[in-house]
Amino acid sequence: MITLTVNGEARDIAAPARTHLADALREHCGLTGTHLGCEQGVCGACTVLVDGQPMRSCLIYAHEAAGMEVTTIEGLDEDPVAAALRDAFNRHHALQCGYCTPGMMVTARDIVTRLGAVDEDRIRAELAGNLCRCTGYRGIVRAIAEVAATRPALPAPAPRPVVAAPAAPPPVAVAPAAALTNRLEHAETLALAPDAAWAILSDPARAVACLPGARLLHREGEAIAGEIRVALGPLAARFAGEGTLRFDAATRTGELRGRGAEGANAAEGEVIWRVEPDGEGSRLHLDIGWRLTGPLAQFSRPSLVRGVVAGLAADFARNLEGAARGQAPPPAPGLWSLLRRLVRGWFSRRA
Amino acid sequence: MKPVAFEHATAATLDEARALLTTGAKPMAGGQSLGPMLNLRLVRPERLVDIKRVPGLRGFTETETHLTLGAATTHAEIEDGRVPDVTNGLMRHVAGGIAYRAVRNRGTLGGSLAHADPAADWPSVMAALGATILTSGGRRLPADGFLRAPFTTALEPGEIITAVEIPRQPPGARWGYCKINRKIGEFAKAIGIATPTRLLAGAVEGPPTLLDRVEDIPARLPWLDPAAQRLAAIAVTRAQAMRDS
């Protein structure tokens, strides 16, 4: 049982530790004016005042808020700034469906009270954390600007170095249409003759043993089933999946296509590998495509995936060389498996 | 989505934090980066240890040479100048550009460093400033090199950041900061920092990297693809121009 003050009233809430403040307000206090959009801090619909400061109620757990003062949209009825904003929102058509409005009002009130009379650019920058899908923001910005103009400006801030114009990323070349939304290519040099490398790469049991975290569970003809555990600091996932595996010995090319799932996350992808002679040794080319759906996709950071793949591929290449020399997969782990071992059981029971 | 069931524990002292941070436990300060990962079930701890009320993690001390900021100092406190600034405005400028105000009111300096997302601002800024990270294990770790890989730091299991010691910049020392992102508050695609003596490329999918010259980027950041290297070069070049303007 925790106690917090909601809109001036002490509330005892019996909720499990994983209940975030927004759910506690909605489900346990019946205050449904606080809306939930994304539950990951991006949309701003759940913004409430905690000890007078706007905060994301989806990113505070109710137990953390014990002893704090929470003000929701319902608690702003008598607030004079909120009253002026409601009037201005009404006249400037600053809402349509109303879903974002409670969070918008809390943020708007913070802009007006904290910054006073500010220009439109600043209002838009401050509103970046509150998404509205109806109005196009013009009415919201006008409403806030009107109320802000009536407030005294705060003392000028201390002088700062001249700020460079915000940089836009350079235009990105349009990638050819592909069914899989993410693609990357990677190459590793192997201290192995092409035939020696291919001997292992064309044997699924031996090849999978070289991939840190991977296990081959079943194989029948081209059909294959397995799992891979991937961990990155506190992030950890174990994907189990099945797919088809094909080899072309003439071109020393292999193809794995498959799909897998981990809880609500689903992944599908393909890996095409090719071994080419390179001086005394050989070169392993990887062409990887994947698509994620589920929460992991919402968080998708392709650039980080690139880093993970590069790390895994480097470990794979070294293990492959070891396997060709008759060594078992390494007792001394590479960087990525070392990291995995480091975080196993520390951050996540699924690691 | 809702997080997995976990136990919530509040540490009142550093010793309590140490005792609570056993296998399966995860420390949390402001929780503004960890929260989304918990809600998406990307992180599934057995116990969450709330450390932000531990005495000594807030407040600051100032000497002639350094400012020591408690790890639980929020981004908004830095943005508003509620703690002293010894960087001629660099830290206030950076703090004001982190995520959104509602996040800055809760997210902390130490939490951001310990979370070690390469796209975050503080790991790059502290490395560029030559700051030192103080830990519950009594260690002093240079901020340059603290982030070892994405979401991976030099901290030992169960060890937490208690404070950050920031060297006072000489009066009038100029700086430049350029963060490239698609939308205000989004994850950075590249960060460039210029101090009087250093250049740094950050948000580079790995450790923030000190540079002698912009031209060194391809050699120093070989893991980045060419487009990301170009973006890093643009950020560092703009930071340099801002410093020298």
Coordinates of C-alpha atoms in Angstrom, one line a residue:
Chain A
M1 CA 0.0 0.0 0.0
I2 CA 1.3 3.4 -1.0
T3 CA 0.0 6.9 -0.2
L4 CA 0.3 9.8 -2.5
T5 CA -1.6 13.1 -2.8
V6 CA -3.7 13.4 -6.0
N7 CA -5.3 16.8 -6.7
G8 CA -4.9 17.8 -3.1
E9 CA -6.4 14.6 -1.7
A10 CA -4.5 11.8 0.0
R11 CA -5.0 8.5 -1.8
D12 CA -4.0 5.0 -0.6
I13 CA -3.3 2.8 -3.5
A14 CA -2.8 -1.0 -3.4
A15 CA -1.1 -1.7 -6.7
P16 CA 1.6 -4.1 -7.8
A17 CA 5.1 -2.6 -8.2
R18 CA 4.9 -2.7 -12.0
T19 CA 1.9 -0.3 -12.1
H20 CA 2.9 3.0 -13.6
L21 CA 1.5 6.2 -12.2
A22 CA -0.9 6.7 -15.2
D23 CA -2.5 3.3 -14.6
A24 CA -2.7 4.1 -10.9
L25 CA -4.5 7.4 -11.6
R26 CA -6.9 5.9 -14.2
E27 CA -7.6 2.5 -12.6
H28 CA -7.2 3.1 -8.9
C29 CA -8.3 6.7 -8.6
G30 CA -10.9 6.8 -11.4
L31 CA -9.2 9.8 -13.0
T32 CA -9.4 9.0 -16.6
G33 CA -8.5 12.4 -17.8
T34 CA -4.9 11.2 -18.0
H35 CA -4.5 9.5 -21.3
L36 CA -2.1 6.8 -22.4
G37 CA -0.7 6.8 -25.9
C38 CA 2.6 5.1 -26.3
E39 CA 3.7 4.1 -22.8
Q40 CA 7.3 4.8 -23.7
G41 CA 7.6 8.5 -23.0
V42 CA 7.3 9.8 -26.6
C43 CA 3.7 11.0 -27.1
G44 CA 3.2 13.1 -24.1
A45 CA -0.5 12.3 -23.6
C46 CA 0.0 11.1 -20.1
T47 CA 1.9 14.2 -18.9
V48 CA 0.9 15.2 -15.4
L49 CA 2.3 17.5 -12.7
V50 CA 4.4 15.7 -10.0
D51 CA 5.4 18.0 -7.2
G52 CA 4.5 20.9 -9.6
Q53 CA 6.7 19.7 -12.5
P54 CA 5.4 18.2 -15.7
M55 CA 6.4 14.5 -15.9
R56 CA 5.5 11.4 -17.9
S57 CA 3.1 9.4 -15.7
C58 CA 3.9 6.3 -17.9
L59 CA 7.6 6.6 -16.9
I60 CA 7.1 6.8 -13.2
Y61 CA 6.0 3.7 -11.2
A62 CA 3.3 4.4 -8.6
H63 CA 5.6 3.1 -5.9
E64 CA 8.2 5.7 -6.8
A65 CA 5.6 8.4 -6.5
A66 CA 4.8 7.5 -2.8
G67 CA 4.6 10.7 -0.8
M68 CA 4.5 13.0 -3.8
E69 CA 1.9 15.5 -4.9
V70 CA 0.3 14.7 -8.3
T71 CA -1.9 17.1 -10.2
T72 CA -3.9 15.7 -13.1
I73 CA -6.0 17.6 -15.7
E74 CA -8.9 17.2 -13.3
G75 CA -7.0 19.1 -10.7
L76 CA -6.5 22.1 -12.9
D77 CA -10.2 23.1 -13.0
E78 CA -9.7 26.1 -10.7
D79 CA -6.2 27.0 -11.9
P80 CA -6.2 30.5 -13.5
V81 CA -3.5 29.8 -16.1
A82 CA -5.3 26.6 -17.1
A83 CA -8.6 28.5 -17.4
A84 CA -7.0 31.0 -19.7
L85 CA -5.5 28.2 -21.8
R86 CA -8.8 26.4 -22.0
D87 CA -10.5 29.5 -23.3
A88 CA -7.7 30.1 -25.8
F89 CA -7.6 26.5 -26.9
N90 CA -11.4 26.8 -27.5
R91 CA -11.1 29.9 -29.7
H92 CA -8.1 28.8 -31.7
H93 CA -9.4 25.3 -32.4
A94 CA -6.5 23.8 -30.6
L95 CA -8.1 20.4 -30.2
Q96 CA -10.1 18.1 -32.3
C97 CA -10.4 14.5 -30.9
G98 CA -9.0 15.6 -27.6
Y99 CA -6.8 12.6 -26.9
C100 CA -3.6 14.7 -26.6
T101 CA -5.3 17.6 -24.9
P102 CA -4.7 16.7 -21.2
G103 CA -1.0 16.4 -21.8
M104 CA -1.0 19.4 -24.1
M105 CA -2.7 21.5 -21.3
V106 CA -0.1 20.4 -18.7
T107 CA 2.8 21.2 -21.1
A108 CA 1.2 24.5 -22.2
R109 CA 0.8 25.6 -18.6
D110 CA 4.4 24.8 -18.0
I111 CA 5.5 26.8 -21.0
V112 CA 3.5 29.8 -20.0
T113 CA 4.4 29.8 -16.3
R114 CA 8.1 28.9 -16.7
L115 CA 9.0 30.9 -19.8
G116 CA 6.5 33.7 -20.0
A117 CA 6.2 35.6 -23.4
V118 CA 8.1 33.4 -25.8
D119 CA 8.1 33.3 -29.6
E120 CA 6.5 30.7 -31.8
D121 CA 9.8 28.8 -32.5
R122 CA 10.4 28.3 -28.8
I123 CA 6.8 27.1 -28.2
R124 CA 7.1 24.6 -31.0
A125 CA 10.4 23.3 -29.6
E126 CA 8.9 23.0 -26.1
L127 CA 5.9 21.1 -27.6
A128 CA 8.1 18.6 -29.4
G129 CA 7.3 16.1 -26.6
N130 CA 3.5 16.2 -27.1
L131 CA 2.1 14.7 -30.3
C132 CA -1.2 15.8 -31.8
R133 CA -2.5 13.9 -34.9
C134 CA -5.5 16.1 -35.6
T135 CA -4.7 19.8 -35.5
G136 CA -1.4 20.3 -37.2
Y137 CA -0.3 22.2 -34.1
R138 CA -1.1 25.7 -35.5
G139 CA -4.1 26.3 -33.2
I140 CA -2.2 24.9 -30.2
V141 CA 0.8 27.2 -30.8
R142 CA -1.5 30.3 -31.3
A143 CA -3.4 29.5 -28.2
I144 CA -0.3 29.1 -26.1
A145 CA 1.4 32.2 -27.6
E146 CA -1.7 34.3 -26.8
V147 CA -1.8 33.3 -23.2
A148 CA 2.1 33.5 -22.9
A149 CA 2.0 37.1 -24.2
T150 CA 0.1 38.2 -21.2
R151 CA 2.8 36.8 -18.8
P152 CA 5.8 38.8 -17.8
A153 CA 9.0 37.6 -19.4
L154 CA 11.5 36.1 -17.1
P155 CA 14.9 37.9 -16.7
A156 CA 17.1 37.5 -19.7
P157 CA 19.2 34.3 -19.4
A158 CA 23.0 34.6 -19.0
P159 CA 24.8 35.2 -22.4
R160 CA 25.7 32.1 -24.3
P161 CA 27.9 31.5 -27.2
V162 CA 26.2 32.0 -30.6
V163 CA 24.2 28.9 -31.4
A164 CA 24.7 27.3 -34.8
A165 CA 21.6 26.6 -36.8
P166 CA 20.3 23.1 -36.2
A167 CA 21.7 20.7 -38.7
A168 CA 19.5 18.6 -40.8
P169 CA 20.8 15.1 -41.8
P170 CA 21.9 15.0 -45.4
P171 CA 19.5 13.5 -47.9
V172 CA 19.5 9.7 -47.9
A173 CA 19.7 7.8 -51.2
V174 CA 16.5 5.9 -51.8
A175 CA 17.1 2.2 -51.2
P176 CA 15.7 -0.3 -53.7
A177 CA 12.3 -1.6 -52.6
A178 CA 12.7 -4.7 -50.5
A179 CA 10.4 -6.9 -48.6
L180 CA 12.6 -6.7 -45.5
T181 CA 12.9 -3.2 -44.2
N182 CA 16.4 -3.4 -42.8
R183 CA 19.4 -4.6 -44.7
L184 CA 23.1 -4.7 -44.0
E185 CA 26.2 -6.2 -45.6
H186 CA 29.2 -7.3 -43.7
A187 CA 32.5 -9.0 -44.6
E188 CA 35.1 -10.8 -42.5
T189 CA 38.6 -12.0 -43.5
L190 CA 39.2 -15.6 -42.6
A191 CA 42.7 -17.1 -42.1
L192 CA 41.4 -20.2 -43.9
A193 CA 41.4 -21.6 -47.4
P194 CA 37.9 -21.2 -49.1
D195 CA 37.4 -25.0 -49.1
A196 CA 38.2 -25.4 -45.4
A197 CA 35.8 -22.5 -44.5
W198 CA 33.1 -24.0 -46.7
A199 CA 33.5 -27.4 -45.2
I200 CA 32.3 -25.9 -41.9
L201 CA 29.8 -23.4 -43.3
S202 CA 28.0 -26.1 -45.2
D203 CA 27.6 -28.2 -42.1
P204 CA 24.8 -26.6 -40.0
A205 CA 25.7 -28.2 -36.8
R206 CA 29.3 -27.1 -37.0
A207 CA 28.4 -23.6 -38.3
V208 CA 25.8 -22.9 -35.7
A209 CA 28.3 -23.9 -33.0
C210 CA 30.5 -21.0 -34.1
L211 CA 27.8 -18.5 -33.6
P212 CA 27.8 -17.2 -30.0
G213 CA 24.5 -17.7 -28.3
A214 CA 23.0 -19.9 -31.1
R215 CA 21.7 -23.4 -30.8
L216 CA 20.5 -25.8 -33.5
L217 CA 17.5 -27.6 -32.3
H218 CA 16.3 -29.6 -35.2
R219 CA 17.1 -30.3 -38.9
E220 CA 15.2 -32.3 -41.5
G221 CA 16.2 -31.7 -45.1
E222 CA 16.1 -28.0 -45.8
A223 CA 13.9 -27.3 -42.7
I224 CA 15.8 -26.1 -39.7
A225 CA 14.9 -24.9 -36.2
G226 CA 17.0 -23.2 -33.6
E227 CA 17.3 -20.4 -31.2
I228 CA 19.7 -17.5 -30.5
R229 CA 20.2 -15.4 -27.4
V230 CA 21.3 -11.9 -27.9
A231 CA 22.1 -9.5 -25.1
L232 CA 23.2 -5.8 -25.1
G233 CA 23.6 -4.4 -21.6
P234 CA 20.2 -4.6 -20.0
L235 CA 18.5 -5.6 -23.2
A236 CA 18.2 -9.3 -23.7
A237 CA 16.2 -11.5 -26.0
R238 CA 16.0 -15.2 -26.9
F239 CA 14.6 -15.7 -30.3
A240 CA 13.4 -19.2 -31.2
G241 CA 12.6 -19.8 -34.8
E242 CA 12.4 -22.0 -37.9
G243 CA 13.3 -21.6 -41.5
T244 CA 14.8 -23.1 -44.6
L245 CA 18.5 -23.6 -45.3
R246 CA 20.0 -24.1 -48.7
F247 CA 23.5 -24.5 -50.0
D248 CA 25.1 -24.1 -53.4
A249 CA 28.6 -25.7 -53.2
A250 CA 29.6 -24.5 -56.7
T251 CA 29.4 -20.8 -55.6
R252 CA 30.1 -21.6 -51.9
T253 CA 26.9 -19.8 -51.1
G254 CA 24.4 -20.5 -48.3
E255 CA 21.0 -19.1 -47.6
L256 CA 19.0 -19.1 -44.5
R257 CA 15.5 -17.7 -44.5
G258 CA 13.2 -17.9 -41.4
R259 CA 11.1 -16.3 -38.8
G260 CA 11.0 -16.4 -35.1
A261 CA 9.4 -15.0 -32.1
E262 CA 10.2 -14.0 -28.6
G263 CA 7.1 -13.1 -26.5
A264 CA 5.3 -10.4 -28.4
N265 CA 8.2 -9.7 -30.6
A266 CA 8.5 -11.4 -34.0
A267 CA 11.3 -11.3 -36.5
E268 CA 11.7 -12.5 -40.0
G269 CA 14.9 -12.4 -41.9
E270 CA 17.4 -13.9 -44.3
V271 CA 21.1 -14.4 -44.2
I272 CA 23.1 -15.1 -47.4
W273 CA 26.7 -16.0 -47.0
R274 CA 29.4 -16.5 -49.6
V275 CA 33.0 -17.5 -49.3
E276 CA 35.5 -16.1 -51.8
P277 CA 39.3 -16.7 -52.1
D278 CA 41.3 -13.7 -50.8
G279 CA 45.0 -14.1 -51.1
E280 CA 46.1 -17.1 -49.0
G281 CA 42.9 -17.1 -47.0
S282 CA 39.3 -16.2 -47.8
R283 CA 36.7 -13.6 -47.4
L284 CA 33.3 -14.3 -45.8
H285 CA 30.5 -12.0 -47.2
L286 CA 27.3 -11.7 -45.3
D287 CA 24.1 -10.1 -46.6
I288 CA 21.5 -9.8 -44.0
G289 CA 17.9 -8.6 -44.2
W290 CA 15.4 -8.5 -41.4
R291 CA 12.1 -7.1 -40.2
L292 CA 10.9 -6.8 -36.7
T293 CA 7.3 -6.4 -35.4
G294 CA 6.1 -5.9 -31.8
P295 CA 7.5 -3.8 -29.1
L296 CA 11.1 -4.4 -30.1
A297 CA 10.3 -2.9 -33.5
Q298 CA 8.9 0.3 -31.8
F299 CA 12.3 0.6 -30.1
S300 CA 14.1 -0.4 -33.3
R301 CA 17.5 1.2 -33.6
P302 CA 18.9 -0.3 -36.8
S303 CA 22.3 1.4 -36.2
L304 CA 22.6 -0.5 -32.9
V305 CA 21.7 -3.8 -34.6
R306 CA 24.5 -3.1 -37.0
G307 CA 26.9 -2.9 -34.1
V308 CA 25.6 -6.2 -32.7
V309 CA 25.9 -8.0 -36.0
A310 CA 29.4 -6.7 -36.6
G311 CA 30.4 -8.0 -33.2
L312 CA 28.7 -11.4 -33.7
A313 CA 30.2 -11.8 -37.2
A314 CA 33.7 -11.1 -35.9
D315 CA 33.3 -13.7 -33.1
F316 CA 31.8 -16.1 -35.7
A317 CA 34.8 -15.7 -38.0
R318 CA 37.3 -16.3 -35.2
N319 CA 35.4 -19.4 -34.0
L320 CA 35.2 -20.7 -37.5
E321 CA 39.0 -20.5 -37.8
G322 CA 39.3 -22.3 -34.5
A323 CA 36.8 -25.0 -35.6
A324 CA 38.9 -25.6 -38.8
R325 CA 41.9 -26.2 -36.6
G326 CA 39.8 -28.8 -34.7
Q327 CA 39.2 -26.6 -31.7
A328 CA 36.0 -26.7 -29.8
P329 CA 34.0 -23.5 -29.6
P330 CA 36.1 -21.2 -27.5
P331 CA 36.4 -21.5 -23.8
A332 CA 37.8 -17.9 -23.8
P333 CA 34.8 -15.9 -25.0
G334 CA 35.0 -13.0 -27.4
L335 CA 33.9 -9.5 -26.5
W336 CA 30.3 -10.1 -27.3
S337 CA 29.9 -13.4 -25.5
L338 CA 31.9 -11.9 -22.6
L339 CA 29.4 -9.1 -22.4
R340 CA 26.6 -11.6 -22.5
R341 CA 28.1 -13.6 -19.7
L342 CA 28.6 -10.4 -17.7
V343 CA 25.0 -9.3 -17.9
R344 CA 23.5 -12.8 -17.7
G345 CA 21.3 -13.0 -14.7
W346 CA 22.3 -9.6 -13.5
F347 CA 20.0 -7.5 -15.6
S348 CA 17.6 -10.0 -16.8
R349 CA 16.4 -13.5 -16.0
R350 CA 15.9 -14.1 -19.7
A351 CA 19.5 -13.3 -20.6
Chain B
M1 CA 2.5 -2.5 -22.8
K2 CA 3.1 -3.3 -19.2
P3 CA 6.4 -4.4 -17.7
V4 CA 7.0 -7.8 -16.2
A5 CA 6.1 -8.2 -12.6
F6 CA 9.0 -7.1 -10.4
E7 CA 9.7 -6.2 -6.8
H8 CA 10.2 -2.5 -6.0
A9 CA 12.7 -1.6 -3.3
T10 CA 13.8 1.8 -2.2
A11 CA 17.4 2.2 -1.0
A12 CA 17.8 4.7 1.8
T13 CA 21.5 4.5 2.0
L14 CA 24.4 3.4 -0.2
D15 CA 24.9 0.3 2.0
E16 CA 21.2 -0.6 1.5
A17 CA 21.6 -0.1 -2.2
R18 CA 24.6 -2.5 -2.2
A19 CA 22.7 -5.1 -0.3
L20 CA 19.6 -4.8 -2.6
L21 CA 21.5 -4.9 -5.8
T22 CA 21.9 -8.7 -6.0
T23 CA 21.6 -10.9 -9.1
G24 CA 18.5 -10.0 -11.1
A25 CA 18.2 -6.5 -9.6
K26 CA 18.5 -3.3 -11.6
P27 CA 19.2 0.1 -10.1
M28 CA 17.0 2.9 -11.2
A29 CA 17.3 6.7 -10.7
G30 CA 15.0 8.8 -12.9
G31 CA 14.0 5.9 -15.0
Q32 CA 13.4 7.9 -18.1
S33 CA 15.4 5.6 -20.4
L34 CA 14.9 2.4 -18.4
G35 CA 11.1 3.0 -18.1
P36 CA 10.5 2.6 -21.9
M37 CA 12.6 -0.5 -21.9
L38 CA 10.7 -1.9 -19.0
N39 CA 7.4 -1.1 -20.5
L40 CA 8.4 -2.7 -23.7
R41 CA 9.7 -5.7 -21.8
L42 CA 13.1 -5.3 -23.3
V43 CA 14.4 -5.4 -19.7
R44 CA 12.9 -7.8 -17.2
P45 CA 14.4 -7.4 -13.8
E46 CA 13.4 -9.4 -10.8
R47 CA 13.9 -6.3 -8.6
L48 CA 14.0 -2.6 -9.3
V49 CA 16.1 -0.7 -6.8
D50 CA 15.2 3.0 -6.5
I51 CA 18.4 4.8 -5.7
K52 CA 17.5 8.4 -6.2
R53 CA 16.7 9.1 -2.6
V54 CA 20.1 7.9 -1.4
P55 CA 21.7 10.8 0.5
G56 CA 24.8 12.1 -1.2
L57 CA 23.5 11.5 -4.7
R58 CA 22.0 14.9 -4.9
G59 CA 23.6 18.4 -4.4
F60 CA 27.0 19.6 -5.4
T61 CA 30.3 20.8 -4.2
E62 CA 32.4 23.4 -5.9
T63 CA 36.2 24.0 -5.6
E64 CA 38.5 26.3 -7.6
T65 CA 39.3 23.6 -10.0
H66 CA 36.2 21.4 -10.1
L67 CA 32.4 21.1 -9.7
T68 CA 31.2 17.8 -8.3
L69 CA 27.6 17.1 -9.2
G70 CA 25.5 14.5 -7.4
A71 CA 24.6 11.7 -9.8
A72 CA 20.8 12.2 -9.2
T73 CA 21.0 15.8 -10.4
T74 CA 18.3 16.2 -13.0
H75 CA 18.7 17.5 -16.5
A76 CA 16.2 20.3 -15.8
E77 CA 18.2 21.4 -12.7
I78 CA 21.3 21.8 -15.0
E79 CA 19.2 23.5 -17.7
D80 CA 17.7 26.0 -15.3
G81 CA 21.1 26.9 -13.7
R82 CA 19.8 25.5 -10.3
V83 CA 23.3 24.0 -9.9
P84 CA 26.5 26.0 -10.7
D85 CA 27.9 25.8 -14.2
V86 CA 31.7 25.6 -14.7
T87 CA 31.6 25.0 -18.4
N88 CA 30.7 28.5 -19.7
G89 CA 27.2 27.4 -20.6
L90 CA 28.0 24.2 -22.4
M91 CA 26.2 21.9 -19.9
R92 CA 23.1 24.2 -19.6
H93 CA 22.9 24.3 -23.4
V94 CA 23.2 20.5 -23.6
A95 CA 20.7 19.8 -20.8
G96 CA 18.1 22.0 -22.5
G97 CA 18.3 19.8 -25.6
I98 CA 17.8 16.4 -23.9
A99 CA 14.5 14.7 -24.8
Y100 CA 11.5 16.8 -23.6
R101 CA 11.0 19.0 -20.5
A102 CA 8.8 16.4 -18.8
V103 CA 11.6 13.9 -19.2
R104 CA 14.3 16.4 -18.1
N105 CA 12.4 17.0 -14.9
R106 CA 13.0 13.4 -13.9
G107 CA 16.0 12.0 -15.8
T108 CA 19.3 12.2 -14.1
L109 CA 23.0 12.9 -15.0
G110 CA 24.3 9.7 -13.4
G111 CA 21.4 7.6 -14.7
S112 CA 22.1 8.7 -18.3
L113 CA 25.8 7.8 -17.9
A114 CA 25.1 4.4 -16.4
H115 CA 22.5 3.6 -18.9
A116 CA 25.2 4.2 -21.6
D117 CA 23.0 4.6 -24.6
P118 CA 25.6 5.9 -27.2
A119 CA 23.0 8.3 -28.5
A120 CA 22.7 10.1 -25.1
D121 CA 24.2 13.5 -24.6
W122 CA 26.1 13.1 -21.2
P123 CA 28.4 10.2 -22.1
S124 CA 29.8 12.4 -25.0
V125 CA 29.9 15.7 -23.0
M126 CA 31.6 14.2 -20.0
A127 CA 34.2 12.5 -22.1
A128 CA 34.9 15.8 -24.0
L129 CA 35.1 17.7 -20.7
G130 CA 37.6 15.2 -19.2
A131 CA 35.2 14.6 -16.3
T132 CA 35.7 11.9 -13.7
I133 CA 32.9 9.5 -12.6
L134 CA 32.8 8.6 -8.9
T135 CA 31.3 5.3 -7.8
S136 CA 29.8 3.6 -4.8
G137 CA 32.8 1.3 -5.0
G138 CA 35.1 4.3 -4.2
R139 CA 36.5 4.2 -7.7
R140 CA 37.3 7.3 -9.8
L141 CA 36.7 6.4 -13.5
P142 CA 37.6 8.7 -16.4
A143 CA 34.5 9.6 -18.4
D144 CA 36.5 9.0 -21.5
G145 CA 36.4 5.3 -21.9
F146 CA 33.6 4.8 -19.3
L147 CA 31.1 3.7 -22.1
R148 CA 32.7 0.6 -23.4
A149 CA 30.0 -0.6 -25.8
P150 CA 26.3 0.2 -26.3
F151 CA 24.6 -0.1 -22.9
T152 CA 27.8 -1.3 -21.3
T153 CA 30.0 0.6 -18.9
A154 CA 33.1 0.2 -16.8
L155 CA 30.9 -0.3 -13.7
E156 CA 31.1 -3.5 -11.8
P157 CA 27.9 -5.5 -11.1
G158 CA 26.0 -3.7 -8.2
E159 CA 28.3 -0.6 -8.4
I160 CA 26.5 2.7 -9.0
I161 CA 27.6 6.2 -9.9
T162 CA 27.5 8.6 -7.0
A163 CA 28.8 11.8 -8.5
V164 CA 30.5 13.4 -11.5
E165 CA 33.5 15.6 -11.1
I166 CA 33.7 18.2 -13.8
P167 CA 36.9 20.3 -14.4
R168 CA 36.3 24.0 -14.4
Q169 CA 36.8 25.5 -17.9
P170 CA 39.0 28.6 -18.1
P171 CA 36.9 31.8 -18.2
G172 CA 35.9 32.7 -21.7
A173 CA 36.8 29.3 -23.0
R174 CA 34.6 28.7 -26.0
W175 CA 32.8 25.5 -27.0
G176 CA 30.6 24.2 -29.8
Y177 CA 27.9 21.5 -29.7
C178 CA 26.0 20.0 -32.6
K179 CA 23.5 17.3 -32.2
I180 CA 21.9 15.9 -35.3
N181 CA 18.5 14.3 -34.9
R182 CA 15.3 14.0 -37.0
K183 CA 13.1 15.7 -34.5
I184 CA 13.7 17.6 -31.3
G185 CA 14.0 15.2 -28.5
E186 CA 14.7 12.1 -30.7
F187 CA 17.7 9.9 -30.3
A188 CA 20.7 11.6 -31.7
K189 CA 22.1 10.4 -35.1
A190 CA 25.4 12.2 -34.4
I191 CA 26.9 14.5 -31.8
G192 CA 29.9 16.8 -32.4
I193 CA 31.6 18.6 -29.5
A194 CA 34.4 21.1 -29.7
T195 CA 36.2 22.4 -26.6
P196 CA 39.2 24.7 -26.7
T197 CA 41.5 21.6 -26.8
R198 CA 39.4 18.7 -27.9
L199 CA 37.1 17.4 -30.6
L200 CA 34.7 14.6 -30.0
A201 CA 32.4 12.5 -32.1
G202 CA 29.5 11.0 -30.2
A203 CA 26.3 9.0 -30.8
V204 CA 28.5 6.7 -33.0
E205 CA 26.9 3.3 -32.0
G206 CA 29.9 2.8 -29.7
P207 CA 32.1 4.8 -27.3
P208 CA 32.2 8.5 -27.8
T209 CA 35.6 9.1 -29.5
L210 CA 38.1 12.0 -29.0
L211 CA 39.7 13.2 -32.2
D212 CA 42.6 15.3 -33.2
R213 CA 41.1 16.3 -36.5
V214 CA 37.7 15.8 -38.3
E215 CA 39.6 14.0 -41.0
D216 CA 40.5 11.2 -38.5
I217 CA 36.8 10.0 -38.3
P218 CA 37.1 7.1 -40.9
A219 CA 40.2 5.8 -39.2
R220 CA 39.0 6.2 -35.6
L221 CA 35.4 5.0 -36.2
P222 CA 35.9 2.1 -38.6
W223 CA 32.7 0.3 -37.4
L224 CA 30.5 3.1 -38.7
D225 CA 29.2 2.8 -42.2
P226 CA 30.2 5.7 -44.6
A227 CA 26.9 7.5 -44.3
A228 CA 27.1 7.6 -40.5
Q229 CA 30.8 8.6 -40.7
R230 CA 29.7 11.6 -42.9
L231 CA 27.1 12.5 -40.4
A232 CA 29.6 12.4 -37.6
A233 CA 32.0 14.6 -39.6
I234 CA 29.2 17.1 -40.2
A235 CA 28.4 17.3 -36.5
V236 CA 32.1 17.7 -35.5
T237 CA 32.7 20.3 -38.2
R238 CA 29.7 22.3 -37.1
A239 CA 30.7 22.1 -33.5
Q240 CA 34.1 23.4 -34.4
A241 CA 32.6 26.3 -36.4
M242 CA 30.3 27.2 -33.5
R243 CA 33.3 27.2 -31.1
D244 CA 35.4 29.4 -33.5
S245 CA 32.7 31.8 -34.6

